[in-house]
GROMACS .gro file of C-alpha atoms in nm:
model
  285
    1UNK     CA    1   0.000   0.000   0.000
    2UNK     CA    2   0.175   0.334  -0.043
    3UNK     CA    3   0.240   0.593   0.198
    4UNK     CA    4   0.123   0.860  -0.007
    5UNK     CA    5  -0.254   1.034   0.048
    6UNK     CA    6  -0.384   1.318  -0.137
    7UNK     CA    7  -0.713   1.491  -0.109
    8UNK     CA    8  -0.859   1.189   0.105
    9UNK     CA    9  -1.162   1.265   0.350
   10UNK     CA   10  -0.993   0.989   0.539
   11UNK     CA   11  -0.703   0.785   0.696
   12UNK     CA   12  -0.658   0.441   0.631
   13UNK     CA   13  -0.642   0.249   0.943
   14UNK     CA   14  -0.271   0.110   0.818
   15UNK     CA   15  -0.202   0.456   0.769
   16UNK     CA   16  -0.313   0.589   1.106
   17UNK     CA   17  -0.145   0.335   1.295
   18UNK     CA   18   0.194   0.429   1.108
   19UNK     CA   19   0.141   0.775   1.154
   20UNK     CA   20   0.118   0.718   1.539
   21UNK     CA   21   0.431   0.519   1.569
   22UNK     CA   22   0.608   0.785   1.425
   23UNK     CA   23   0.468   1.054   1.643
   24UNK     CA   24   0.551   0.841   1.975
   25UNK     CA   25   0.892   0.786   1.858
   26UNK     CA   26   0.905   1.165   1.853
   27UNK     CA   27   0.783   1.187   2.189
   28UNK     CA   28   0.962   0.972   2.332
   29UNK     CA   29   1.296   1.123   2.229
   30UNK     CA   30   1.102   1.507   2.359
   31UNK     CA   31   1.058   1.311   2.661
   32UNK     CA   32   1.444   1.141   2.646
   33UNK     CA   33   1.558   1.487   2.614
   34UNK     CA   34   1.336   1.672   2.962
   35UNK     CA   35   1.432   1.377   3.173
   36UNK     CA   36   1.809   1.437   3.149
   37UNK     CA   37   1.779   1.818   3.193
   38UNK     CA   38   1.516   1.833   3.444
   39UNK     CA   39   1.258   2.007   3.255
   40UNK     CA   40   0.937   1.928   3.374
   41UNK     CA   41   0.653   1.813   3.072
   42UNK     CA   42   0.307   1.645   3.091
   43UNK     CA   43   0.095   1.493   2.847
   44UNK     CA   44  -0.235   1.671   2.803
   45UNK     CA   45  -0.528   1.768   2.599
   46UNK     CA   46  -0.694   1.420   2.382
   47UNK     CA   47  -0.330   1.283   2.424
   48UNK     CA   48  -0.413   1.255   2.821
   49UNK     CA   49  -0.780   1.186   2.804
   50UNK     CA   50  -0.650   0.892   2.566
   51UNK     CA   51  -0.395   0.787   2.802
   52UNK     CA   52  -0.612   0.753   3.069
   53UNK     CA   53  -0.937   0.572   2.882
   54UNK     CA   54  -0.731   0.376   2.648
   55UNK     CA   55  -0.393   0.354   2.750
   56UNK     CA   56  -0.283   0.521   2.426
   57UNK     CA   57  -0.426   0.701   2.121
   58UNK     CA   58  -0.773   0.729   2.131
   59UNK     CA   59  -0.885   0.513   1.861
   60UNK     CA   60  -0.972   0.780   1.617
   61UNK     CA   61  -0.695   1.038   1.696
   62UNK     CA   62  -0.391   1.116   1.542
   63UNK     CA   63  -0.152   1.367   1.708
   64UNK     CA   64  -0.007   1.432   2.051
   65UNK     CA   65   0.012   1.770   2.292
   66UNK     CA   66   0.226   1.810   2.540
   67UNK     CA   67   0.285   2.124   2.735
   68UNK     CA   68   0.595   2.246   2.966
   69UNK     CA   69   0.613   2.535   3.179
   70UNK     CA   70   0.740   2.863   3.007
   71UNK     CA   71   1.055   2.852   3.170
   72UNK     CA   72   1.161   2.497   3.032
   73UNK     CA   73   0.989   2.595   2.707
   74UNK     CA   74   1.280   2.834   2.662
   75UNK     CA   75   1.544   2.590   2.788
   76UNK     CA   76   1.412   2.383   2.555
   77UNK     CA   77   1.431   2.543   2.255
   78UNK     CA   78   1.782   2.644   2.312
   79UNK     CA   79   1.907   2.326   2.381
   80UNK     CA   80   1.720   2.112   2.104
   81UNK     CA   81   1.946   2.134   1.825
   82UNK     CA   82   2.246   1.956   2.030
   83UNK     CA   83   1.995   1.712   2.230
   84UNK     CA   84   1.691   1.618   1.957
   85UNK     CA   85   1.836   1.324   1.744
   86UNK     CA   86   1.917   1.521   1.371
   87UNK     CA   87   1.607   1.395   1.221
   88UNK     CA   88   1.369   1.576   1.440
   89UNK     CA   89   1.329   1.970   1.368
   90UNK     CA   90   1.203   2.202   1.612
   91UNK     CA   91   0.983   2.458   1.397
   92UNK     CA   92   0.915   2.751   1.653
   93UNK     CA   93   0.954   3.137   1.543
   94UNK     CA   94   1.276   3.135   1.636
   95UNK     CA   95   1.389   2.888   1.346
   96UNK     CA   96   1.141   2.992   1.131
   97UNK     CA   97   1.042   3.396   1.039
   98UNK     CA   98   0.725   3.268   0.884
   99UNK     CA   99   0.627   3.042   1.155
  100UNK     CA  100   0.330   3.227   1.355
  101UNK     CA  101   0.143   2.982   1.635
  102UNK     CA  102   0.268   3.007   1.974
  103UNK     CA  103   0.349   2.661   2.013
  104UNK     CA  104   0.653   2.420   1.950
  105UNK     CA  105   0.618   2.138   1.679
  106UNK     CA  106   0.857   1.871   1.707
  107UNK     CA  107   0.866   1.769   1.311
  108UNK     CA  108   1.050   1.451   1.158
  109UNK     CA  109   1.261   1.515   0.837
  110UNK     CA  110   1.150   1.352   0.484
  111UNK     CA  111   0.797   1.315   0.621
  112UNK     CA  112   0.473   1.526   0.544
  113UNK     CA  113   0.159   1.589   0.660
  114UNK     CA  114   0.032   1.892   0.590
  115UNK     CA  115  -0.257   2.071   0.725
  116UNK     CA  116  -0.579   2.158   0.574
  117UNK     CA  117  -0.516   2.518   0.698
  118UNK     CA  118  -0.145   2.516   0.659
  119UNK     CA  119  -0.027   2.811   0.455
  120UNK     CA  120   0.241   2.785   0.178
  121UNK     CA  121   0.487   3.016   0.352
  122UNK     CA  122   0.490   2.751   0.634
  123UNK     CA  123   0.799   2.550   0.462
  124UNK     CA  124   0.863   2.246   0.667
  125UNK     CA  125   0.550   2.019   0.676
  126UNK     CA  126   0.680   1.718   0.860
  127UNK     CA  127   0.486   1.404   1.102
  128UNK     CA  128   0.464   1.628   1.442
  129UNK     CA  129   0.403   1.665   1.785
  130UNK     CA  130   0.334   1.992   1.944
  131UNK     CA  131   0.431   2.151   2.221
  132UNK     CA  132   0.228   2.400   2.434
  133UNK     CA  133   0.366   2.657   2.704
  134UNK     CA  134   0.213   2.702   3.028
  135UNK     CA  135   0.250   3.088   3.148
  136UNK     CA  136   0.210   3.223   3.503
  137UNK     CA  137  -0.101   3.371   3.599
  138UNK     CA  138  -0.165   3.537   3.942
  139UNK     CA  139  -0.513   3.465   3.927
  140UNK     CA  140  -0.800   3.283   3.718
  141UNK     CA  141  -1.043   3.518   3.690
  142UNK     CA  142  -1.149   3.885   3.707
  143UNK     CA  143  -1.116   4.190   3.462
  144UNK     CA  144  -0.749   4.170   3.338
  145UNK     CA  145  -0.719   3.797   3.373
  146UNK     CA  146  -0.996   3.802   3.108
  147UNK     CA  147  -0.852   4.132   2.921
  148UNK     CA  148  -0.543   3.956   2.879
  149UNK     CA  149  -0.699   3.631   2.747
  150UNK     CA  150  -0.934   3.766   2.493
  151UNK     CA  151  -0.651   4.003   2.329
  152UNK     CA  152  -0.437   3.690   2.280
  153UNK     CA  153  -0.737   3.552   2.147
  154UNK     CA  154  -0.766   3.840   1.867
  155UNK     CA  155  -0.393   3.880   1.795
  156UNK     CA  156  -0.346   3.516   1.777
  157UNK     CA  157  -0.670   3.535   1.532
  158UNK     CA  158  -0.536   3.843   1.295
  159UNK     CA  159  -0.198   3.715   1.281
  160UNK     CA  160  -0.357   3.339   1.152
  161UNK     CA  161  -0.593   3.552   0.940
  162UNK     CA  162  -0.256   3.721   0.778
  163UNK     CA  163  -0.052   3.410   0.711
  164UNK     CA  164  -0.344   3.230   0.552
  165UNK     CA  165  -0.451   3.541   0.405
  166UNK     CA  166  -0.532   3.356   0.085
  167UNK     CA  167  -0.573   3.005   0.232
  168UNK     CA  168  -0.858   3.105   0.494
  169UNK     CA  169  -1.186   2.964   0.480
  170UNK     CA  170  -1.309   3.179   0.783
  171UNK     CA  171  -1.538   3.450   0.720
  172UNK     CA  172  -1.348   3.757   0.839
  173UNK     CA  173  -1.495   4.046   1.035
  174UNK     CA  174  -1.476   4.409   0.846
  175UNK     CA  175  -1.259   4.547   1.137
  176UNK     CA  176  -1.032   4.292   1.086
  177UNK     CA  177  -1.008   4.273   0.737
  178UNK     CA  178  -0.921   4.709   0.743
  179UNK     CA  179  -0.665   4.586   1.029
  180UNK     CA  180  -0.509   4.318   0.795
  181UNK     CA  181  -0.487   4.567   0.535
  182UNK     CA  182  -0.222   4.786   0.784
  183UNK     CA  183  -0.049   4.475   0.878
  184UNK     CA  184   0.037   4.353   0.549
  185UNK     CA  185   0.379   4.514   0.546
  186UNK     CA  186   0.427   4.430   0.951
  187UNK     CA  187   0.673   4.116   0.971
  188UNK     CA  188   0.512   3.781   1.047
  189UNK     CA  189   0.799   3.768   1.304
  190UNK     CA  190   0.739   4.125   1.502
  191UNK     CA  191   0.408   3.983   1.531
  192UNK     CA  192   0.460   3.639   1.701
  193UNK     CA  193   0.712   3.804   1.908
  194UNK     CA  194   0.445   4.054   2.001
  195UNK     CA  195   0.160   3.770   2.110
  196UNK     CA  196   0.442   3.566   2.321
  197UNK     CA  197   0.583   3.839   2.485
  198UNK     CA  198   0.199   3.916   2.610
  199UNK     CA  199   0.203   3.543   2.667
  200UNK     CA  200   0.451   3.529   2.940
  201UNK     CA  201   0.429   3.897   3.087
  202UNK     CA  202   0.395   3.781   3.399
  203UNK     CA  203   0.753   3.664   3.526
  204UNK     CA  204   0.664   3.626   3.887
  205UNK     CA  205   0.707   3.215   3.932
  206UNK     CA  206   0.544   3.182   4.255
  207UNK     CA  207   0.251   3.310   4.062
  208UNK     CA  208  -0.038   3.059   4.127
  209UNK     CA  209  -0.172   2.952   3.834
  210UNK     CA  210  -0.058   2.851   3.492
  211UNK     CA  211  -0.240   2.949   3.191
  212UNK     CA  212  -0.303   2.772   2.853
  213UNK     CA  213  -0.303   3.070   2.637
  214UNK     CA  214  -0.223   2.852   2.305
  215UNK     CA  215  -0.506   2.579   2.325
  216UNK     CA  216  -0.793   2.573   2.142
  217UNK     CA  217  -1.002   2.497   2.428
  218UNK     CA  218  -1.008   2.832   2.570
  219UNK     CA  219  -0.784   3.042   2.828
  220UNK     CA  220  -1.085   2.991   3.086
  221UNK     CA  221  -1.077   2.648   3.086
  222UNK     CA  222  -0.684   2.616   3.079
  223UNK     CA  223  -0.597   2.829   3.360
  224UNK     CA  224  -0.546   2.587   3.664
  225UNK     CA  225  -0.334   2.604   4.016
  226UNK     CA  226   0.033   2.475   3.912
  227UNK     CA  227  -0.024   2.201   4.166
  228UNK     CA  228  -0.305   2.043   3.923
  229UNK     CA  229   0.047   1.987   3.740
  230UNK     CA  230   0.286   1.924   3.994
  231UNK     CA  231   0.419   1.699   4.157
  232UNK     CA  232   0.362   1.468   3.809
  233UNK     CA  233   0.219   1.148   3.813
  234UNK     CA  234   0.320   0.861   3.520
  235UNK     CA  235   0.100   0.700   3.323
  236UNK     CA  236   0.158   0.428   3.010
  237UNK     CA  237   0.072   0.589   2.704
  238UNK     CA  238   0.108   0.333   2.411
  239UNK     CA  239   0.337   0.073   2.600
  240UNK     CA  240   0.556   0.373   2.742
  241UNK     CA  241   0.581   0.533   3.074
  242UNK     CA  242   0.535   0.929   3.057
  243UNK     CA  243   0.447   1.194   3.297
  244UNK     CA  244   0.099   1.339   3.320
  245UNK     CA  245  -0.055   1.636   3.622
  246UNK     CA  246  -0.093   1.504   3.928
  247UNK     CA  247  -0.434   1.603   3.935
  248UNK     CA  248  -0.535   1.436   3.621
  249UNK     CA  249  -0.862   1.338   3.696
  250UNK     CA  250  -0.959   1.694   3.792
  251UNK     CA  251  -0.768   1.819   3.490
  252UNK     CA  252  -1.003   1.585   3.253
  253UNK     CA  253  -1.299   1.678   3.426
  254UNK     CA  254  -1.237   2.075   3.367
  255UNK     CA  255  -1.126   2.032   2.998
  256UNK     CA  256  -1.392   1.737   2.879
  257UNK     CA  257  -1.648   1.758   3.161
  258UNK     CA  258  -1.729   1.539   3.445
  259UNK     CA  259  -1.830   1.196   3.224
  260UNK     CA  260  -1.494   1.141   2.988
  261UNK     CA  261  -1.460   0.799   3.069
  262UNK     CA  262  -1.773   0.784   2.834
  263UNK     CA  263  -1.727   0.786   2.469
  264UNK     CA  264  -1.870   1.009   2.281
  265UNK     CA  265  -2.131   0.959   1.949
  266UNK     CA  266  -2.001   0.818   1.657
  267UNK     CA  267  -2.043   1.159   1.460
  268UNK     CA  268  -1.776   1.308   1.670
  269UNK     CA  269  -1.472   1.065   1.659
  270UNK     CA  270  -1.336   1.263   1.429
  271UNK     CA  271  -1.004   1.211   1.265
  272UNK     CA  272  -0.773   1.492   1.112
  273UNK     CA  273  -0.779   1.515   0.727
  274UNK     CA  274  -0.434   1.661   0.633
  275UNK     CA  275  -0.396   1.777   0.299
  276UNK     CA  276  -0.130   1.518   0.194
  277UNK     CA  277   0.041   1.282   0.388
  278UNK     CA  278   0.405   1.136   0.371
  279UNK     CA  279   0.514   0.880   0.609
  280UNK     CA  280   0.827   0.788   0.456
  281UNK     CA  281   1.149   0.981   0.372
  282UNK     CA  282   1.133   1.172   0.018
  283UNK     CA  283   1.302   1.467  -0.129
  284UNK     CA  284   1.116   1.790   0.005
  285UNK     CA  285   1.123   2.102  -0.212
   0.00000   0.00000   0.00000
């Protein structure tokens, strides 16, 4: 069967299952890398919730999230290029000036799988895993906790909305289209540094809380005490050991609700449909 899948609605299950064991092999050299330096990382997100009801992928999923605090998010970065194994590339806005979400992907060299919403500036399209930074945050809720989260909300919105400017299939807001119009000469770059700056304003580490800014499940719902995350816990995650928050249960039950042992309908085990897919090494142009 080849490896190759263009314009399908669908993986095929020999397909998915490849696809995962290259994304665990990335993790576990992400997670080879934090043990020996001390950096602190925890499986969350569908990643978690599959950990904990399946003991791996949920069936139907296809990519792993992992988050670190901000601190070893920066250590990490800066020490990747010696540590990750030289197939692995970190693609972060610091290696890349087109690169624009707020998140780390670990990508494998001489694969593909590009993204329905990808844009074309976006250069390296490898198998990934991402990475998400957890910020301090003094408090989780009142006026500027929620000031703070909705303006990352709308920068992080324009400055997708300007990569994908011709990729989009959002409908965009007149306000935003006359602000995209003024940004159009602003570098991609001054931007992202602009939206993680805001992200990690807060420097005060015995701050309380750590926020989720980057995850699409909201800034309200992924601001929790730091000790929902620490001390870790372990867990097995496709036959390998790997930290999780301590508090996982209450972790699950603020992201997915109180009843996520419980599958949900049939209509929404969705799987994601990447453009093209490319699970063996090729020439990339």
């Amino acid at each position: 069967m080849p490896n190759n899948a263009r314009n399908h609605d669908y993986l095929s299950a020999e397909t998915l299952e490849q696809l995962k064991k290259i994304e665990v092999s990335i993790l576990l050299d992400v997670a080879k890398v934090c043990e020996k330096h001390g950096l602190p990382y925890f499986l969350i997100g569908g990643t978690l919730l599959g950990a904990i009801r399946h003991g791996g992928f949920i069936p139907w999923d296809d990519d792993i999230d992992i988050a670190m605090p901000r601190n070893g998010f920066e250590t990490f970065q800066k020490i990747a290029e010696t540590e990750l194994p030289k197939s692995l590339f970190l693609h972060y806005g610091t290696t890349d000036a087109e690169y624009y979400l707020p998140i780390i992907k670990i990508k494998k060299h001489g694969t593909v799988f590009e993204e329905e919403s990808i844009s074309p500036s976006i250069k390296h399209k490898g198998i990934f895993i991402d990475i998400f930074p957890l910020d301090n945050a003094k408090r989780d809720k009142g006026f500027l906790f929620h000031m703070k989260g909705r303006i990352l909300k709308q920068m992080r919105s324009i400055l997708f909305l300007k990569i994908n400017e011709k990729t989009t299939l959002y409908t965009v807001a007149i306000w935003k289209k006359a602000l995209l119009r003024l940004l159009k000469l602003v570098p991609t770059k001054l931007l992202f540094q602009l939206i993680t700056s805001y992200m990690q304003n807060d420097t005060n580490n015995s701050s309380a809380y750590y926020a989720n800014y980057a995850s699409k499940y909201g800034y309200q719902k992924q601001t929790m005490l730091k000790t929902v995350y620490e001390p870790t816990a372990i867990t097995e995650f496709e036959g390998y050991r790997f930290r999780i928050p301590g508090e996982t249960d209450y972790f699950l039950r603020r992201v997915y609700g109180q009843n996520y042992m419980d599958l949900p309908p049939a209509e929404k085990r969705i799987t994601h449909k990447p453009r093209r897919i490319q699970l063996k090494e090729e020439r990339l142009t």
